[in-house]
PDB file of C-alpha atoms in Angstrom:
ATOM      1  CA  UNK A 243      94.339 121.094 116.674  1.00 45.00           C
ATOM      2  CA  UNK A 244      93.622 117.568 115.283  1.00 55.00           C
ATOM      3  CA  UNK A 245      96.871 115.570 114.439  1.00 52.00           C
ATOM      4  CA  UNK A 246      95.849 115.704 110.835  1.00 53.00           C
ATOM      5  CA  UNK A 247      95.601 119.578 110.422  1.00 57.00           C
ATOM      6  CA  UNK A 248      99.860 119.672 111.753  1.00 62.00           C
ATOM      7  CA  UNK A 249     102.590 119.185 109.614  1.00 78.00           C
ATOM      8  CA  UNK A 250     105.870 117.703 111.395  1.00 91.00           C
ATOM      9  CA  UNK A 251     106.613 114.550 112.395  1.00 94.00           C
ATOM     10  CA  UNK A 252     109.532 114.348 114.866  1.00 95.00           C
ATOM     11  CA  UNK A 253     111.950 111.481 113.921  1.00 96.00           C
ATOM     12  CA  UNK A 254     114.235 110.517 116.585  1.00 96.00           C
ATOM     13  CA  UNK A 255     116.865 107.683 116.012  1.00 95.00           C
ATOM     14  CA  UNK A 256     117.133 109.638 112.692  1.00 94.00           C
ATOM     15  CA  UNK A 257     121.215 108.557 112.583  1.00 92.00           C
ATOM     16  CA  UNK A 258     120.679 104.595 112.396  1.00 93.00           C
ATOM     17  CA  UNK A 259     120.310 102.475 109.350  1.00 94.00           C
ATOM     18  CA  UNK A 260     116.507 103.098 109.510  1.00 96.00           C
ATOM     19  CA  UNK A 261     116.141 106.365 110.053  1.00 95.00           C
ATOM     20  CA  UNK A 262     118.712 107.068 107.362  1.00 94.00           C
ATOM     21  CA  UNK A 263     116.672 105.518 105.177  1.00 95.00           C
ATOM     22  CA  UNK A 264     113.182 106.890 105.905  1.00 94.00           C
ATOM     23  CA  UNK A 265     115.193 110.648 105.772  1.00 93.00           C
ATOM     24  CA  UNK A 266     115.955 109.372 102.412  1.00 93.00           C
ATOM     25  CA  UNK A 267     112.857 107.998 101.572  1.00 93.00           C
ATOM     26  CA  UNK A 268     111.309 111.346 102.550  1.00 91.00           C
ATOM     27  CA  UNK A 269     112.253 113.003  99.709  1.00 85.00           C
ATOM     28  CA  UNK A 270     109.721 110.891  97.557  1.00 85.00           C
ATOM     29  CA  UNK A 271     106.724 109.551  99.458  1.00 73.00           C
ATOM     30  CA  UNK A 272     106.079 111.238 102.482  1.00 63.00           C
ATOM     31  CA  UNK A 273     102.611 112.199 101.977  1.00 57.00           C
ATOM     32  CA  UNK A 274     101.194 115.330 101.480  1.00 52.00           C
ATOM     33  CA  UNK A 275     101.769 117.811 103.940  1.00 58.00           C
ATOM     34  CA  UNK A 276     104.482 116.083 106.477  1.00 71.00           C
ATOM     35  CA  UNK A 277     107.312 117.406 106.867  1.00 86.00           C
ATOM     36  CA  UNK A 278     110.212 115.508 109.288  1.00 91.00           C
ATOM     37  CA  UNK A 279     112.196 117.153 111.477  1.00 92.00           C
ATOM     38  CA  UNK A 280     115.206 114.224 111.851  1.00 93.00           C
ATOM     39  CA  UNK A 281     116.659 113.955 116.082  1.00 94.00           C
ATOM     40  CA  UNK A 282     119.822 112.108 117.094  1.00 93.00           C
ATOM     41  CA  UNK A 283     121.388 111.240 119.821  1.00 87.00           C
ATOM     42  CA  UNK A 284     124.233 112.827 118.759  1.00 82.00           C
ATOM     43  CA  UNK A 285     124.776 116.101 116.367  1.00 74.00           C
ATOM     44  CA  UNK A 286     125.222 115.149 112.263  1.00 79.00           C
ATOM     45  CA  UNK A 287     124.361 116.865 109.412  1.00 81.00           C
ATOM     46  CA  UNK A 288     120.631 117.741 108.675  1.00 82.00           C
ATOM     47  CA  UNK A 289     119.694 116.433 112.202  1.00 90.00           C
ATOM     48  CA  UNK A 290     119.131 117.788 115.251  1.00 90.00           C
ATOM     49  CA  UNK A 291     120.423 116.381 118.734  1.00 92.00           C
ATOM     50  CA  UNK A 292     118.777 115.241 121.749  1.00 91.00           C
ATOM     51  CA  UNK A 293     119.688 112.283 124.197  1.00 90.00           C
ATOM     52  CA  UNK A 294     116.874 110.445 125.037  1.00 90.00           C
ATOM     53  CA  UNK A 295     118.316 109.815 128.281  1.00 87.00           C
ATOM     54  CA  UNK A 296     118.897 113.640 128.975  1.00 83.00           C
ATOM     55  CA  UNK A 297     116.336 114.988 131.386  1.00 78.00           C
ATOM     56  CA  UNK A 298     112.670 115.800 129.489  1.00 76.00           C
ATOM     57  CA  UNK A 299     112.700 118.864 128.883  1.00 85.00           C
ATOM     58  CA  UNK A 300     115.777 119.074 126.339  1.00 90.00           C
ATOM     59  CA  UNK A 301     113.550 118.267 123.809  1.00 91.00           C
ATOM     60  CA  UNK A 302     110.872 120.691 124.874  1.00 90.00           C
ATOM     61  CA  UNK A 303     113.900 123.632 124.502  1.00 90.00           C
ATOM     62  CA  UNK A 304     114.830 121.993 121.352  1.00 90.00           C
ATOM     63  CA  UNK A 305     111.288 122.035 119.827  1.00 90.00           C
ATOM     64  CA  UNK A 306     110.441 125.619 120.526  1.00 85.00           C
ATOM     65  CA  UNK A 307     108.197 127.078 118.385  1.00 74.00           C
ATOM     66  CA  UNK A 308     107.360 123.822 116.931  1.00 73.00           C
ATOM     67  CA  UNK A 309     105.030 122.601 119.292  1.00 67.00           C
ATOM     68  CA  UNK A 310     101.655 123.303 117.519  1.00 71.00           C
ATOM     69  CA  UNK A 311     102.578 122.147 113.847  1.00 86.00           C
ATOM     70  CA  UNK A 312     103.912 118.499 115.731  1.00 91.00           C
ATOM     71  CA  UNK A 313     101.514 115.799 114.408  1.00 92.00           C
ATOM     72  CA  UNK A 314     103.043 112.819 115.942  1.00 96.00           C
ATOM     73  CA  UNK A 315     106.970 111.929 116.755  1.00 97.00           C
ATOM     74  CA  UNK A 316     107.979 108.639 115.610  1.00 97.00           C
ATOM     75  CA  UNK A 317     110.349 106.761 117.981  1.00 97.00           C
ATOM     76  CA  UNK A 318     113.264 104.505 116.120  1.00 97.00           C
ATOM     77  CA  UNK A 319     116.084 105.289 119.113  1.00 93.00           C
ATOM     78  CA  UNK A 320     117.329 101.992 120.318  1.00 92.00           C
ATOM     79  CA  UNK A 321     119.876  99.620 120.741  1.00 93.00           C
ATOM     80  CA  UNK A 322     120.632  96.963 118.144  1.00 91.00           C
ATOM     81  CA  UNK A 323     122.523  93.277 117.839  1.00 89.00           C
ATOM     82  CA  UNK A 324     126.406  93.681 117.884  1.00 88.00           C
ATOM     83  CA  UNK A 325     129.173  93.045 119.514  1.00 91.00           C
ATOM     84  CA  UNK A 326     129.524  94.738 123.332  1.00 91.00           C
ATOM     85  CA  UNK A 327     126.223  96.489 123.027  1.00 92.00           C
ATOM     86  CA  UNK A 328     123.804  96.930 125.569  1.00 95.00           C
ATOM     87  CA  UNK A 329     120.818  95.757 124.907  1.00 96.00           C
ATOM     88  CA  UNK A 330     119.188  96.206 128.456  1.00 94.00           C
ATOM     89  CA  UNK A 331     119.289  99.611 127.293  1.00 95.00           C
ATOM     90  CA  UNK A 332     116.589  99.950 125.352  1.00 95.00           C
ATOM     91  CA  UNK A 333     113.814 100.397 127.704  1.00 96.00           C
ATOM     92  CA  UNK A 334     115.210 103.225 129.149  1.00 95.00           C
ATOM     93  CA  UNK A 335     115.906 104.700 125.771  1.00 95.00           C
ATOM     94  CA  UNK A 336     112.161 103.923 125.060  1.00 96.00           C
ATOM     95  CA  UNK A 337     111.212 105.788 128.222  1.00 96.00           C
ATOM     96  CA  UNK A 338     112.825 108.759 128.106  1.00 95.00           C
ATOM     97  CA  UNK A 339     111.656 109.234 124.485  1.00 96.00           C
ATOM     98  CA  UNK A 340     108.380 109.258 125.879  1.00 96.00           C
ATOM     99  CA  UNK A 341     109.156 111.422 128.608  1.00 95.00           C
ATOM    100  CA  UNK A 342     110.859 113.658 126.091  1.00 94.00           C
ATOM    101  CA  UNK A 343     107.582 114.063 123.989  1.00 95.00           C
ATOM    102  CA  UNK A 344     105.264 114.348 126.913  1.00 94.00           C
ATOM    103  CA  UNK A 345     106.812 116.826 128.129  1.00 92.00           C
ATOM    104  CA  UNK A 346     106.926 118.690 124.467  1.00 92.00           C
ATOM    105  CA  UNK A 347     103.469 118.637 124.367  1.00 92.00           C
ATOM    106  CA  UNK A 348     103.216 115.695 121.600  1.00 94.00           C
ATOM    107  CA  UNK A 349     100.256 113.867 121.869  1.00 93.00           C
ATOM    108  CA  UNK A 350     101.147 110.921 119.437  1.00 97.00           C
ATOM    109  CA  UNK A 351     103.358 108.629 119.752  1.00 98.00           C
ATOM    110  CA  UNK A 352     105.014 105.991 116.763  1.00 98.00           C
ATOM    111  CA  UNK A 353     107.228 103.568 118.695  1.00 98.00           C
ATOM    112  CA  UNK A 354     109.472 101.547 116.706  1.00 98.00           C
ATOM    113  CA  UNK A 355     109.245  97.776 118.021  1.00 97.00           C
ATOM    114  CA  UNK A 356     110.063  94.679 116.149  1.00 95.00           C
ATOM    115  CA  UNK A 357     108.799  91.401 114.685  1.00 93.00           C
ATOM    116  CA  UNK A 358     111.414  89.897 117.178  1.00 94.00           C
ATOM    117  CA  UNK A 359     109.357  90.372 120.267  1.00 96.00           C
ATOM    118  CA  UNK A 360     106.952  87.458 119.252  1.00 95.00           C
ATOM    119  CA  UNK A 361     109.523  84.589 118.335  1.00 90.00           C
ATOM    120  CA  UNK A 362     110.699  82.083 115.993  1.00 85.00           C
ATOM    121  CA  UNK A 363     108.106  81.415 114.573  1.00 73.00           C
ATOM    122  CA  UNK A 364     108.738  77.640 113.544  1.00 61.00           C
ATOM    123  CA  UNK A 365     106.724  77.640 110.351  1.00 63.00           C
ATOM    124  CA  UNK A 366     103.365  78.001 111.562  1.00 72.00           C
ATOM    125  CA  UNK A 367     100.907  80.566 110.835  1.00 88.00           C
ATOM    126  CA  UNK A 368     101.869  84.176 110.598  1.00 95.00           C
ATOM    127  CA  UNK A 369     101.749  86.425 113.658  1.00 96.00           C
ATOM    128  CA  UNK A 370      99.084  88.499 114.691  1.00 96.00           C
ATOM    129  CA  UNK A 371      99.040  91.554 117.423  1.00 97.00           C
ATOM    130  CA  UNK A 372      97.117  88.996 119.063  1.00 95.00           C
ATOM    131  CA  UNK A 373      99.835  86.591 119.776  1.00 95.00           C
ATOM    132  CA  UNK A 374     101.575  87.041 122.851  1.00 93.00           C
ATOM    133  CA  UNK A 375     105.541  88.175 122.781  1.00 94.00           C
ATOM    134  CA  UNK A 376     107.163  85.303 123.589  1.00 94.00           C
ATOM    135  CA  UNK A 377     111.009  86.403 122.495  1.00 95.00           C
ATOM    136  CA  UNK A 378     113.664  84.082 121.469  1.00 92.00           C
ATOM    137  CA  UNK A 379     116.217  86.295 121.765  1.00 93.00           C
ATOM    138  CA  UNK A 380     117.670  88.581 123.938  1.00 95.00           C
ATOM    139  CA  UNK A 381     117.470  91.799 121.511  1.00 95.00           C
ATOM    140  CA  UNK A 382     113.506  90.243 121.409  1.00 96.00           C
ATOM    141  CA  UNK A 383     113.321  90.492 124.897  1.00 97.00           C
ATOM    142  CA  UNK A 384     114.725  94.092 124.957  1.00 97.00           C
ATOM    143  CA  UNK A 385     112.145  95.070 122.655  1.00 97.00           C
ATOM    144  CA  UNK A 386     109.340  93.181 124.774  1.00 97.00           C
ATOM    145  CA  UNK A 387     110.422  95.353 127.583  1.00 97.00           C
ATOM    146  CA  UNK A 388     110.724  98.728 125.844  1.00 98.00           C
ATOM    147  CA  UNK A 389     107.501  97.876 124.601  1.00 98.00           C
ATOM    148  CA  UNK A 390     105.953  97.532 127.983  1.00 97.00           C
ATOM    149  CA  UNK A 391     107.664 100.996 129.201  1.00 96.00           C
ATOM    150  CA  UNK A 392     105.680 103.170 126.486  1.00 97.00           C
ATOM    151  CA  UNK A 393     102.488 101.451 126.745  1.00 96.00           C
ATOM    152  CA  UNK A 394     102.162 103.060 130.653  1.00 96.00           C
ATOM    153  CA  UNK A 395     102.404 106.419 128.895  1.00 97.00           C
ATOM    154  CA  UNK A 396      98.558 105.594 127.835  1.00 97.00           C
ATOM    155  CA  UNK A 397      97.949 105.911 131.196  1.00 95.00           C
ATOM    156  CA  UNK A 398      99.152 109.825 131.234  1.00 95.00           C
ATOM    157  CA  UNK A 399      96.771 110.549 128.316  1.00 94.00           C
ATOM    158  CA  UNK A 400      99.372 109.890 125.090  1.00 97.00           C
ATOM    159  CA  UNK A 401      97.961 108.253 121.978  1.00 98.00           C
ATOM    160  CA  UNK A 402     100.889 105.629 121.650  1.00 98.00           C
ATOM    161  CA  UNK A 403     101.292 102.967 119.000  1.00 98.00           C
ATOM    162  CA  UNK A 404     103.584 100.130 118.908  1.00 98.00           C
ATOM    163  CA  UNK A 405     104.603  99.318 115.347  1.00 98.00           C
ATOM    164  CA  UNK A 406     105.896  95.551 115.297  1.00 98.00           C
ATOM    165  CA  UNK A 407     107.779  96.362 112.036  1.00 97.00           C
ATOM    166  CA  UNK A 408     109.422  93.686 109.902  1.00 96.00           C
ATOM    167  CA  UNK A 409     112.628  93.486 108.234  1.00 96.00           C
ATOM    168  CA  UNK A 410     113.481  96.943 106.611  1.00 97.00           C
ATOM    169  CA  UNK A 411     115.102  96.380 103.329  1.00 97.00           C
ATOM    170  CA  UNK A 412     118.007  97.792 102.945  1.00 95.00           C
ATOM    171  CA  UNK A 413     118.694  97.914 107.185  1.00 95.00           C
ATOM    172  CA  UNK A 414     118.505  94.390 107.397  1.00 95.00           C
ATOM    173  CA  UNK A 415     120.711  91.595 108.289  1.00 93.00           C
ATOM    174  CA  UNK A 416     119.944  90.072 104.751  1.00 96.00           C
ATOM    175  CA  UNK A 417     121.315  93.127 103.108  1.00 95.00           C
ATOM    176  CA  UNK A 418     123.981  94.216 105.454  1.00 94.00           C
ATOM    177  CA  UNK A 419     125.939  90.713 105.023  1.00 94.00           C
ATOM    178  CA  UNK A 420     124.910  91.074 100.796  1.00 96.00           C
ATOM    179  CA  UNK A 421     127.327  94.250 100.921  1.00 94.00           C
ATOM    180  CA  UNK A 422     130.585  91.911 101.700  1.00 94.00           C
ATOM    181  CA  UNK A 423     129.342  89.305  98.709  1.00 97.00           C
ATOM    182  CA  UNK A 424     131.671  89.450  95.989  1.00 97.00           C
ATOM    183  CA  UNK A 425     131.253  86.169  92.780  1.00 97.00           C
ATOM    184  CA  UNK A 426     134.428  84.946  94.362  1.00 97.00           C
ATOM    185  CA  UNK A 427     132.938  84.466  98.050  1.00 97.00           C
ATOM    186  CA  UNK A 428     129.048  84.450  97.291  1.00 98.00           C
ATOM    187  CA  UNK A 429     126.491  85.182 100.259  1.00 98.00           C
ATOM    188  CA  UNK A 430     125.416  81.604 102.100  1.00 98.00           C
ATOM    189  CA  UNK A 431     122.053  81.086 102.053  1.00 98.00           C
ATOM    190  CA  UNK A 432     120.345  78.818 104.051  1.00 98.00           C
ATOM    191  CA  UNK A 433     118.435  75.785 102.171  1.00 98.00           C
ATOM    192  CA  UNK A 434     115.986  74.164 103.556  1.00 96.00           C
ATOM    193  CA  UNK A 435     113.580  70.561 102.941  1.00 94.00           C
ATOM    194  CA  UNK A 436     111.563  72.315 100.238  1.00 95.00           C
ATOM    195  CA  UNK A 437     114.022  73.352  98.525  1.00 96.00           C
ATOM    196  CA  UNK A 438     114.044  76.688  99.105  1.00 96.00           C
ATOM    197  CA  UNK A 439     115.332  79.637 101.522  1.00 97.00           C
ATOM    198  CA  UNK A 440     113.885  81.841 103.956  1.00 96.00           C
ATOM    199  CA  UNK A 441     110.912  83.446 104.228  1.00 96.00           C
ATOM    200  CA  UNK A 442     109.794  86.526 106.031  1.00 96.00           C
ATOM    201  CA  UNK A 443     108.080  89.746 106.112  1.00 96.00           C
ATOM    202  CA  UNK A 444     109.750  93.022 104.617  1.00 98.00           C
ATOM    203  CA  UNK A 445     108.917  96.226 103.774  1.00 97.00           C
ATOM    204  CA  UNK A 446     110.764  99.046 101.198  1.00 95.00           C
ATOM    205  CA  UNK A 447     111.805 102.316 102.976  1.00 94.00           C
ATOM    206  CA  UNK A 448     109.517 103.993 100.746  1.00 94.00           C
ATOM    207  CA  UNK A 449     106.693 102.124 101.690  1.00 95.00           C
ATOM    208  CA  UNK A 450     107.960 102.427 105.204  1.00 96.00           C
ATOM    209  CA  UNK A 451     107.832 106.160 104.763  1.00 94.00           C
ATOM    210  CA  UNK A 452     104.135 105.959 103.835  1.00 94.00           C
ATOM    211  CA  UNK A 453     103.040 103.998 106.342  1.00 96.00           C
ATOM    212  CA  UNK A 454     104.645 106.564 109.101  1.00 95.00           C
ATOM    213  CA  UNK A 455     103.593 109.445 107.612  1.00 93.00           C
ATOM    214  CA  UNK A 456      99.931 108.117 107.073  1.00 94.00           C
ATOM    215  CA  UNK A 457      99.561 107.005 110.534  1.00 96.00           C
ATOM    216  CA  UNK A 458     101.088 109.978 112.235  1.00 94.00           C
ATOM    217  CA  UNK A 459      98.413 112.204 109.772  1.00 92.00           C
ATOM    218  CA  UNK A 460      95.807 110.248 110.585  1.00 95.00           C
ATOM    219  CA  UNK A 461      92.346 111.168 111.399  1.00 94.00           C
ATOM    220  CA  UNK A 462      91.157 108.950 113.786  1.00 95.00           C
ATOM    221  CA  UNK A 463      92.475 106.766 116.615  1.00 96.00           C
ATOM    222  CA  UNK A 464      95.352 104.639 116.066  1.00 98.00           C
ATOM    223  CA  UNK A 465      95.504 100.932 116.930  1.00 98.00           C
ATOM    224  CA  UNK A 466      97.641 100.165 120.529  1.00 98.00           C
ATOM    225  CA  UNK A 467      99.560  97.780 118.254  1.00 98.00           C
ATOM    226  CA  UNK A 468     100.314  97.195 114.651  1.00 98.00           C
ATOM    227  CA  UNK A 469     101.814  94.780 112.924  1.00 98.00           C
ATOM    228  CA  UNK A 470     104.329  97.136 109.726  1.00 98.00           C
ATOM    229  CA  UNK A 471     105.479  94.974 106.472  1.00 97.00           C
ATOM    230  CA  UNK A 472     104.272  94.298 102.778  1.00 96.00           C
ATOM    231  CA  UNK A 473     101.156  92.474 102.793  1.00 94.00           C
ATOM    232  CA  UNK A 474     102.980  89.187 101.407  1.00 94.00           C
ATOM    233  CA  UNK A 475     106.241  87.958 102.678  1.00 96.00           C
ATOM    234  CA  UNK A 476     108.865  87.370 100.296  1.00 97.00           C
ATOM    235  CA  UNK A 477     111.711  84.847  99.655  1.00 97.00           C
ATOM    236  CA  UNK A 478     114.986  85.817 100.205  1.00 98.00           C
ATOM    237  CA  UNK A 479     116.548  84.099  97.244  1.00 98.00           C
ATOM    238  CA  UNK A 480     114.242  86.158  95.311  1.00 98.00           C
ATOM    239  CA  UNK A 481     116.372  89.266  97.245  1.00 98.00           C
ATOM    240  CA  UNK A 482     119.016  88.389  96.630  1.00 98.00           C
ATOM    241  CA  UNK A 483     118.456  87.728  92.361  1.00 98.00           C
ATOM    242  CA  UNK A 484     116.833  91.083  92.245  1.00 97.00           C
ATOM    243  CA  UNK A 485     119.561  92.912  93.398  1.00 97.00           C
ATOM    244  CA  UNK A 486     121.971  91.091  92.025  1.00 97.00           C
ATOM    245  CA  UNK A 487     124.091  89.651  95.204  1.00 98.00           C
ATOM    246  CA  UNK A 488     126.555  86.637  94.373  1.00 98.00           C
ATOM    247  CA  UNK A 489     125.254  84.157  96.601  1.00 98.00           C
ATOM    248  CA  UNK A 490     124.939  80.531  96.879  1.00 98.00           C
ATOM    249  CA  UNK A 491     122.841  77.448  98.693  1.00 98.00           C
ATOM    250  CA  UNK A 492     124.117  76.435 101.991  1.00 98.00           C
ATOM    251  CA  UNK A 493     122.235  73.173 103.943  1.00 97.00           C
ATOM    252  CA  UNK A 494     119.949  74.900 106.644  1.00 96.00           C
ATOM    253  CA  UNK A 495     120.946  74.181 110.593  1.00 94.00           C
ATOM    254  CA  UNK A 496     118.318  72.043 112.434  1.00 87.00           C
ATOM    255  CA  UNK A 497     117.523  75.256 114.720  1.00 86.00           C
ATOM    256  CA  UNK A 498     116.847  77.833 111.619  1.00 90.00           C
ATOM    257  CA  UNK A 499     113.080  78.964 110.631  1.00 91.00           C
ATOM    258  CA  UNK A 500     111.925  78.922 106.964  1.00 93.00           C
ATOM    259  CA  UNK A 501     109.061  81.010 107.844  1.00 93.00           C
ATOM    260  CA  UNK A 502     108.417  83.904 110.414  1.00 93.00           C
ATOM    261  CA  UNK A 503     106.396  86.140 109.160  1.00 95.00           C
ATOM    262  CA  UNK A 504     103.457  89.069 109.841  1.00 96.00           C
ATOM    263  CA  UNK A 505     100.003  89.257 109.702  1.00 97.00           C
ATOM    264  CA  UNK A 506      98.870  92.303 108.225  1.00 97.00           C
ATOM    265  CA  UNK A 507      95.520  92.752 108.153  1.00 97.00           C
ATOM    266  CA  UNK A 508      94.779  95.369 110.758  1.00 98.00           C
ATOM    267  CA  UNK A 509      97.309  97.401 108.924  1.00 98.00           C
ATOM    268  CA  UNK A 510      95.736  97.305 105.630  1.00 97.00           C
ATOM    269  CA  UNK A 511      92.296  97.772 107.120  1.00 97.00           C
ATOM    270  CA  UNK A 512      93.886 100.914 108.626  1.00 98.00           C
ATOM    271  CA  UNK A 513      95.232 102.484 105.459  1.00 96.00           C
ATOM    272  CA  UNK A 514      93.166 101.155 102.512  1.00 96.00           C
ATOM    273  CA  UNK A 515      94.642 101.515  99.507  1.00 93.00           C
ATOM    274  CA  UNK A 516      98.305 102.761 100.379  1.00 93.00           C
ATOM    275  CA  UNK A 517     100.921 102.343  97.648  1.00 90.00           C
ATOM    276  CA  UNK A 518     103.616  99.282  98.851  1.00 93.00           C
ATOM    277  CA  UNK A 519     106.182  97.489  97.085  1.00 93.00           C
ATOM    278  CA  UNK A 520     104.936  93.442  97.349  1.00 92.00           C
ATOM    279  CA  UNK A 521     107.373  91.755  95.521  1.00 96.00           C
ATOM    280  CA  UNK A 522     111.254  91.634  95.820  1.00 97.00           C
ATOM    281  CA  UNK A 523     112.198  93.175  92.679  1.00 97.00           C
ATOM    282  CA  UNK A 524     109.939  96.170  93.550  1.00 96.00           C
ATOM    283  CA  UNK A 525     111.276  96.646  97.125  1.00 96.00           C
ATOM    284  CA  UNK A 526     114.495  96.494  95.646  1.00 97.00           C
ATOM    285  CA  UNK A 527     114.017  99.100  93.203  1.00 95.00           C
ATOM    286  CA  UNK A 528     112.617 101.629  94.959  1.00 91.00           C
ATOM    287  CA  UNK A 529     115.473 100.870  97.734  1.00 92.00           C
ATOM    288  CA  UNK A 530     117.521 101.856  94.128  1.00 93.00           C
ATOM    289  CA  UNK A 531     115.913 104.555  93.412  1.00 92.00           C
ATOM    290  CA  UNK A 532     116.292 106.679  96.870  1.00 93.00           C
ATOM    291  CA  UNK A 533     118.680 109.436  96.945  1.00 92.00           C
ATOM    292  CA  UNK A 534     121.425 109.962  99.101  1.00 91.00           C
ATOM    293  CA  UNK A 535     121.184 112.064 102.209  1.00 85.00           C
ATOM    294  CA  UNK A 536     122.157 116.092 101.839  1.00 70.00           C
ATOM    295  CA  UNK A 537     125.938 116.580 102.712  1.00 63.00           C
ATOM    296  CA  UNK A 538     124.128 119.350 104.974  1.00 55.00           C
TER     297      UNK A 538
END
């Protein structure tokens, strides 16, 4: 059975800030025909749970009966930024994910990377799946590394595709610091020569959703790696204004990067004509316009 006659897509990571989202965004834009069945690490409401790090075939048990309706199983489990994390944990997280699915009989993998992997950037042209990772950053590196542990799964016969995915509005750093903004202490944003903030490559959780549900549906094969994000990048003042976050100009630090943003093209050349939000105010409305996860 072709991945584009099943119906599920297995989400697992579906208890961070992403996969929250996309369970939310779900309810709107999935596509036709995919459904999600949401996996954590650890048991919540509306998700099932399953360690990555547990031995294979937990998730094998825990997918019985499901097997033959799995289209694809999209990967977000992993270790982010924070204090007294470990972030030299995400390449075993990555492997045993892929262990998990082999072993499940999934044949098609979505793997979660990020933007990180490739650098600062330093204002020069955006980056393509071309340009080789050269991370910045430790959470970068971890990434790099993950990366590199799912890619041998090729080697077993799995169809498995690295999504290099922007900044997720609404599960961004951006955002995150924006909920602490009051008009008495105002978000700082950094401003640079030209007169204006930061610039970078996002993507709406309901565009996010379409992306993952159109890849994991679709017909033919998928790309090794893809670049994920609106096909322009947007400001981050412009953000900010939309949604209506108190904020003010700060003077940028000699080390901070106007622009780091995404190529693309081998997305959009990929899915032709898929609905995304391109500007600010529409990434922050449908972010708006999501509703809240079932209590159950």
């Amino acid at each position: 059975m072709a991945a584009h006659d099943r119906e599920d897509i297995v989400l697992a990571g579906a208890s961070g800030r992403v996969g929250r989202l996309l369970r939310r965004a779900w309810c709107i834009a999935p596509g036709p025909g995919a459904g999600l069945v949401p996996i954590a690490r650890r048991p919540g409401p509306g998700t099932l749970a399953w360690d990555s790090l547990e031995a294979p075939g937990a998730l094998s048990r825990l997918l019985a009966g499901r097997a033959s309706r799995i289209a694809a199983m999209v990967v977000l489990t992993g270790i982010t930024p924070g204090p007294g994390v470990r972030l030299d944990l995400n390449a075993p997280l990555a492997r045993g994910s892929l262990d998990g699915a082999r072993a499940a009989g999934i044949e098609r993998v979505l793997f979660a990377s990020s933007a990180a992997v490739y650098g600062p950037g330093g204002g020069r042209r955006p980056f393509s799946e071309k340009d080789p990772p050269a991370p910045a950053t430790a959470y970068g590196a971890a990434k790099r590394d993950a990366e590199a542990e799912v890619a041998r799964f090729r080697d077993l016969g799995m169809e498995v595709a690295i999504l290099r995915i922007g900044n997720v509005l609404g599960a961004d750093a951006l955002m995150r610091s924006a909920e602490n903004a009051t008009p008495d202490a105002p978000l700082a944003l950094d401003r640079f020569a030209s007169g204006h903030g930061p610039v970078r490559s996002y993507i709406g959780p309901l565009g996010l959703a379409r992306v993952i549900a159109a890849l994991a549906m679709h017909p033919g094969p998928l790309p090794d790696l893809l670049n994920v994000a609106a096909p322009e990048p947007v400001a981050m003042e412009d953000l900010l204004q939309a949604a209506g976050v108190p904020w003010r100009w700060t003077p940028a630090p000699g080390a901070a990067q106007e622009r780091v943003t995404l190529d693309c093209a081998r997305l959009t050349a990929l899915l032709p004509g898929l609905p995304l939000a391109e500007t600010a105010a529409a990434m922050v409305a449908e972010g708006a316009a999501l509703p809240p996860l079932p209590a159950a």
